[in-house]
Coordinates of C-alpha atoms in Angstrom, one line a residue:
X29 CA 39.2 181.6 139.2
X30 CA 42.2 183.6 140.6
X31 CA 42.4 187.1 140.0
X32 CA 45.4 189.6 141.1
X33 CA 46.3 193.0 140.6
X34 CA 49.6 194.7 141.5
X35 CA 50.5 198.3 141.0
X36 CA 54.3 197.6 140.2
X37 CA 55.4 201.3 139.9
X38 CA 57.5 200.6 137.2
X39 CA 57.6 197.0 135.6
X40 CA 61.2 197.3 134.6
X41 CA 62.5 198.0 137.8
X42 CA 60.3 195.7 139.8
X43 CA 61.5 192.7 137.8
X44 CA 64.5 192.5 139.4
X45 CA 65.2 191.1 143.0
X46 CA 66.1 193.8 145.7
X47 CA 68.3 193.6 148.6
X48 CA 69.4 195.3 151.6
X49 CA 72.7 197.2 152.3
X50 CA 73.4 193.7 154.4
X51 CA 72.6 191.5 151.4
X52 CA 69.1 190.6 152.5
X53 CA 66.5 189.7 150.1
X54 CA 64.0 192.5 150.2
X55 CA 61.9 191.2 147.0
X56 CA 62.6 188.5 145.3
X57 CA 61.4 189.9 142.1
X58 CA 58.3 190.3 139.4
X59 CA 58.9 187.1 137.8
X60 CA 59.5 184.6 141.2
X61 CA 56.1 186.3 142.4
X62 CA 53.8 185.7 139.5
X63 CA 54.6 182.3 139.0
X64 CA 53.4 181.5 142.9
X65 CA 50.6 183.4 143.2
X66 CA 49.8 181.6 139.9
X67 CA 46.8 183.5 138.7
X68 CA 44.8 182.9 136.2
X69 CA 44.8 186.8 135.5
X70 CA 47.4 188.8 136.5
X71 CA 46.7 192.7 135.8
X72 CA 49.2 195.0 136.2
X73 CA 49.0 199.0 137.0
X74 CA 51.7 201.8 136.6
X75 CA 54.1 199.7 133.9
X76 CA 55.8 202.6 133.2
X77 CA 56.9 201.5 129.9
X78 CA 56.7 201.0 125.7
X79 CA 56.4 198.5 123.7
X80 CA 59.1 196.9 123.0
X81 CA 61.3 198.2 126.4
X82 CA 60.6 194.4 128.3
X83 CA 60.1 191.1 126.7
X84 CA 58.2 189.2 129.8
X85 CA 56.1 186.3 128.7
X86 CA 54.8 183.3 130.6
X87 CA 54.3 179.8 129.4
X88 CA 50.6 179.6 129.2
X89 CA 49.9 183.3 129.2
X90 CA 48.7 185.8 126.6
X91 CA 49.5 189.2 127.5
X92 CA 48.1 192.7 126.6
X93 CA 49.2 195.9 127.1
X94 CA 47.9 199.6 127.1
X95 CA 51.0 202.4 127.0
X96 CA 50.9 205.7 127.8
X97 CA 52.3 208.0 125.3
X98 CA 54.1 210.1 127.7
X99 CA 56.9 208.0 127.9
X100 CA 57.7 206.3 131.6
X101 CA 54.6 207.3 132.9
X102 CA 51.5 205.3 133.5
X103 CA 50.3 201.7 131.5
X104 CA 48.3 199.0 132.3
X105 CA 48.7 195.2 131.4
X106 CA 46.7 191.7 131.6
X107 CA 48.4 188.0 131.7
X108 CA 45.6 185.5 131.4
X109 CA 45.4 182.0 130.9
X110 CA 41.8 182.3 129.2
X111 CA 41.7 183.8 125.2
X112 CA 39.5 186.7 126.1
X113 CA 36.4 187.2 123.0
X114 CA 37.3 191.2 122.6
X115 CA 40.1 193.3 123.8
X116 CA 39.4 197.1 124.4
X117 CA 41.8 199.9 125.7
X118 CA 40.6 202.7 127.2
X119 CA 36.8 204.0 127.6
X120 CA 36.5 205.4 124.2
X121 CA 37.2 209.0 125.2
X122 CA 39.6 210.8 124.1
X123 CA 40.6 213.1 126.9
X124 CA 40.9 210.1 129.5
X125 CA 43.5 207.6 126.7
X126 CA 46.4 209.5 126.7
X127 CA 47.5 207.7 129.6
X128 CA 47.0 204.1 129.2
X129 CA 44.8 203.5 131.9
X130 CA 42.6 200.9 130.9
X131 CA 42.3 197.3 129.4
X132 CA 38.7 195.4 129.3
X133 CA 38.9 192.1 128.3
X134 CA 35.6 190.3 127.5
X135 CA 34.3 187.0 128.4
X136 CA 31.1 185.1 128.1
X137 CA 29.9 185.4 131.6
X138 CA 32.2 188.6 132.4
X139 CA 34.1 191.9 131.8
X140 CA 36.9 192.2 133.4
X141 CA 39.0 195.7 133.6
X142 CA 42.4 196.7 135.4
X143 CA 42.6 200.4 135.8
X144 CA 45.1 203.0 137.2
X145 CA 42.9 205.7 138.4
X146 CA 44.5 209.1 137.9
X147 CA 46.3 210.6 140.8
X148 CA 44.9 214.4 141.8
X149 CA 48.6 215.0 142.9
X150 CA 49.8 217.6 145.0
X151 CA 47.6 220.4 145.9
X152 CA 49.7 224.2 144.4
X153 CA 51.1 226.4 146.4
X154 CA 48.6 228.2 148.6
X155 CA 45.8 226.1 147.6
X156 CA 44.0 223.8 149.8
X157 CA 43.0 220.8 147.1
X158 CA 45.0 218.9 145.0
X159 CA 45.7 220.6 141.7
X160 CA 44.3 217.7 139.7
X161 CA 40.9 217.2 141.1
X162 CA 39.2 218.9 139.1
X163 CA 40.6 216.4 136.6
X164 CA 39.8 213.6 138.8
X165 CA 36.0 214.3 139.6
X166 CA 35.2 214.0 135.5
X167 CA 37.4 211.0 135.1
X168 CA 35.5 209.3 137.9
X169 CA 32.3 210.0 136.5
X170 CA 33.1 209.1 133.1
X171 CA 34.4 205.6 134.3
X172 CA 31.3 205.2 136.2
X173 CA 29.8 205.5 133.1
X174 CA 31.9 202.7 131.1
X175 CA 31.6 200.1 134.0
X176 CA 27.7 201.2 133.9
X177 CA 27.3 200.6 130.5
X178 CA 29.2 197.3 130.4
X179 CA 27.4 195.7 133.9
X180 CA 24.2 196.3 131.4
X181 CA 25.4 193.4 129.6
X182 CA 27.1 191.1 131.9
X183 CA 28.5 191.1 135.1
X184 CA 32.2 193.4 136.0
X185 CA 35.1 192.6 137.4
X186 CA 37.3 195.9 138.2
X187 CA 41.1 196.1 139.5
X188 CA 43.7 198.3 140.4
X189 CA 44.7 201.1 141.7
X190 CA 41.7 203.0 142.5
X191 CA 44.0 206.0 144.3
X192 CA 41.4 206.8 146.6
X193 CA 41.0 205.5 150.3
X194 CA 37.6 204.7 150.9
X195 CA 37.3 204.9 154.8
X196 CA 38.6 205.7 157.6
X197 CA 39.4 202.4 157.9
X198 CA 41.5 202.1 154.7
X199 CA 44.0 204.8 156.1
X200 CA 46.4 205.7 159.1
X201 CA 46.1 209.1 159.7
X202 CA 43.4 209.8 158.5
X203 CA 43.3 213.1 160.3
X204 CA 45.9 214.7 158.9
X205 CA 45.1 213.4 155.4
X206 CA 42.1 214.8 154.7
X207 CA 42.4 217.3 152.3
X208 CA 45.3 215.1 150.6
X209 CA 45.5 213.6 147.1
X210 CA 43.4 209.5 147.4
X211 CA 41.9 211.1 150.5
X212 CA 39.6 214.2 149.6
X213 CA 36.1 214.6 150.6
X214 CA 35.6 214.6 146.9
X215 CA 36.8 211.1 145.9
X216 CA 36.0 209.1 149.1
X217 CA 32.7 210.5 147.9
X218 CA 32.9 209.4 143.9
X219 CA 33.9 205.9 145.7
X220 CA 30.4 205.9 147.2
X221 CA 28.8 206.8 144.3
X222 CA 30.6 204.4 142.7
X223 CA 29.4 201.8 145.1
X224 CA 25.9 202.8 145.3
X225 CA 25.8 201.9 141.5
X226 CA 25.5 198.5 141.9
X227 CA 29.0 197.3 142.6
X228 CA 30.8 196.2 146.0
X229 CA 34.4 196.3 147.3
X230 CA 35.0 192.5 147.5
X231 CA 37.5 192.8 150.5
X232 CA 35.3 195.2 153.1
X233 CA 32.6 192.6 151.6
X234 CA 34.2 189.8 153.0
X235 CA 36.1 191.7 156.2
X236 CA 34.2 194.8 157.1
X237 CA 36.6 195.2 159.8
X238 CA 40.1 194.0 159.0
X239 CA 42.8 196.8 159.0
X240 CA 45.2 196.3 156.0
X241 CA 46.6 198.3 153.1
X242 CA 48.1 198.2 150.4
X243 CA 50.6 201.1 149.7
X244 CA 53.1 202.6 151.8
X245 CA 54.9 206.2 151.0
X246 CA 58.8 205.4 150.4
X247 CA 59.2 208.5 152.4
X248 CA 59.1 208.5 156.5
X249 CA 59.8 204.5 156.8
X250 CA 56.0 204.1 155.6
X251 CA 56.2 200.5 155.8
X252 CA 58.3 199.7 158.8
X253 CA 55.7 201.5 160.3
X254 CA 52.8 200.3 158.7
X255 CA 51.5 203.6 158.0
X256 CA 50.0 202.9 155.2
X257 CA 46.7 203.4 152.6
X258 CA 44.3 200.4 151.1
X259 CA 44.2 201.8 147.8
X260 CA 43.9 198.9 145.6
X261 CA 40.7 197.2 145.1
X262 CA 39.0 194.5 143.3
X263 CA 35.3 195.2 142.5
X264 CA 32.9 193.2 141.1
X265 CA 28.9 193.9 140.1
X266 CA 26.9 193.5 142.8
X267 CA 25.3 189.9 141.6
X268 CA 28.4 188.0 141.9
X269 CA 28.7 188.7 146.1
X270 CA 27.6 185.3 146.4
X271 CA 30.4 184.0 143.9
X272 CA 33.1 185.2 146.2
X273 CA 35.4 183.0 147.8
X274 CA 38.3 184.6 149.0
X275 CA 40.3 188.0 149.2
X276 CA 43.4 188.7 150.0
X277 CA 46.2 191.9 150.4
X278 CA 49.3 190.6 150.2
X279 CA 51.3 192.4 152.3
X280 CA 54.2 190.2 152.5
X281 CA 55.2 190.9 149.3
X282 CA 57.6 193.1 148.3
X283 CA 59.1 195.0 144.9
X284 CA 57.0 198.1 145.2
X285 CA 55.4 200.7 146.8
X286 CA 52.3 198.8 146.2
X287 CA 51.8 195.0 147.4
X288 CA 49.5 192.7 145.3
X289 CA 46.0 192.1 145.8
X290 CA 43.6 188.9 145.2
X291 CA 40.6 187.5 144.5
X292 CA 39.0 184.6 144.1
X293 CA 35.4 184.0 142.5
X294 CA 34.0 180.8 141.7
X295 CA 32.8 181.3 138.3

């Protein structure tokens, strides 16, 4: 089964094709992308929309949708070619579904859950962490929690964007990002935690040492450069490692700030 997951930082917008002040194509647009990568679920992060703002359906597809209620903000969304059993949005607490972060879909043999962690943002003036953490650290617990709860029963399959660069590794600077928003002591160390629960990062799984990210700042020619941050993820429970068969960043696609990411898992 193919799995992707794209942080689209605004649905509406990356729908349509983009090109450059010579009349280059740039991105060739939401729709021309999904139907090569040809998933069998396609989960999407940072919609940005409500229901009703986009009609965008696929011939074979069922789609579901989680809005924020702040309006252009946020929103997660599945395509899938398989009729999931149950349908849940959000982790059942109240203080974290505001925001339309989360969609589970269950299946016989799995769960499988886009998310769009929350960003700790910038950190206020004369402060030294971002204003948001504190924020951040109890989401991140409290979605340990969920997965925990759920990998109990059957195996998980988590995607999206995770806002948090892992490693060193996962980052180009990471020097001078340290005490940034996705790259705090703090959440690289909730990642661990995260990890050390009984799940694995399926890309560092299968290329502990391959240098590739997965979103690029629109500021400072980010991606020209390549200065960039792997900050979208697909994780799965621990016992399907050996189900793996492939993982890819797609860099070569354009449309957001974001680029897809895949799996593959033979299930």
């Amino acid at each position: 089964m193919k799995f992707v997951s794209w942080n689209v930082n605004g649905l509406r917008a990356c729908v349509k094709p983009k090109t450059d002040a010579d009349g280059n194509i740039i991105s060739k647009g939401f729709e021309t992308y999904f139907k090569e990568l040809d998933a069998d679920f396609f989960c999407l992060q940072e919609t940005k929309m409500q229901a009703g703002q986009l009609d965008l359906e696929f011939d074979g597809y069922k789609s579901y949708w989680n809005y924020a209620e702040k309006k252009g903000y946020s929103g997660t969304a599945i395509y899938t070619k398989h009729e999931p059993m149950s349908v849940a949005y959000g982790i059942d607490m109240e203080e974290h579904d505001q925001e339309g972060r989360v969609i589970t879909l269950e299946y016989p043999d799995f769960y499988l859950i886009t998310v769009y962690t929350p960003n700790s943002q910038d950190a206020l003036p004369g402060e030294k962490l971002p204003k948001r953490l504190g924020y951040r650290m109890q989401w991140e617990d409290d979605f340990r929690d969920y997965m925990m709860k759920l990998d109990e029963k059957k195996p998980v399959i988590v995607c999206g964007d995770l806002n948090v660069a892992h490693e060193e590794i996962d980052i180009k600077n990471a020097k001078s990002n340290r005490y940034n928003a996705g790259f705090t002591d703090e959440e690289r160390e909730k990642m661990t935690v995260l990890l050390n629960s009984g799940f694995i990062d399926t890309f560092r799984t299968l290329y502990p040492e391959q240098v590739t990210y997965s979103w690029w700042s629109y500021r400072f020619q980010a991606r020209k450069r390549n200065a960039g941050w792997r900050i979208d993820y697909f994780l799965t429970s621990e016992r399907l490692k050996d189900k793996i068969t492939h993982a890819a960043i797609h860099t070569e696609i354009y449309g957001s700030d974001h680029c897809p990411v895949e799996l593959q898992l033979d299930l």
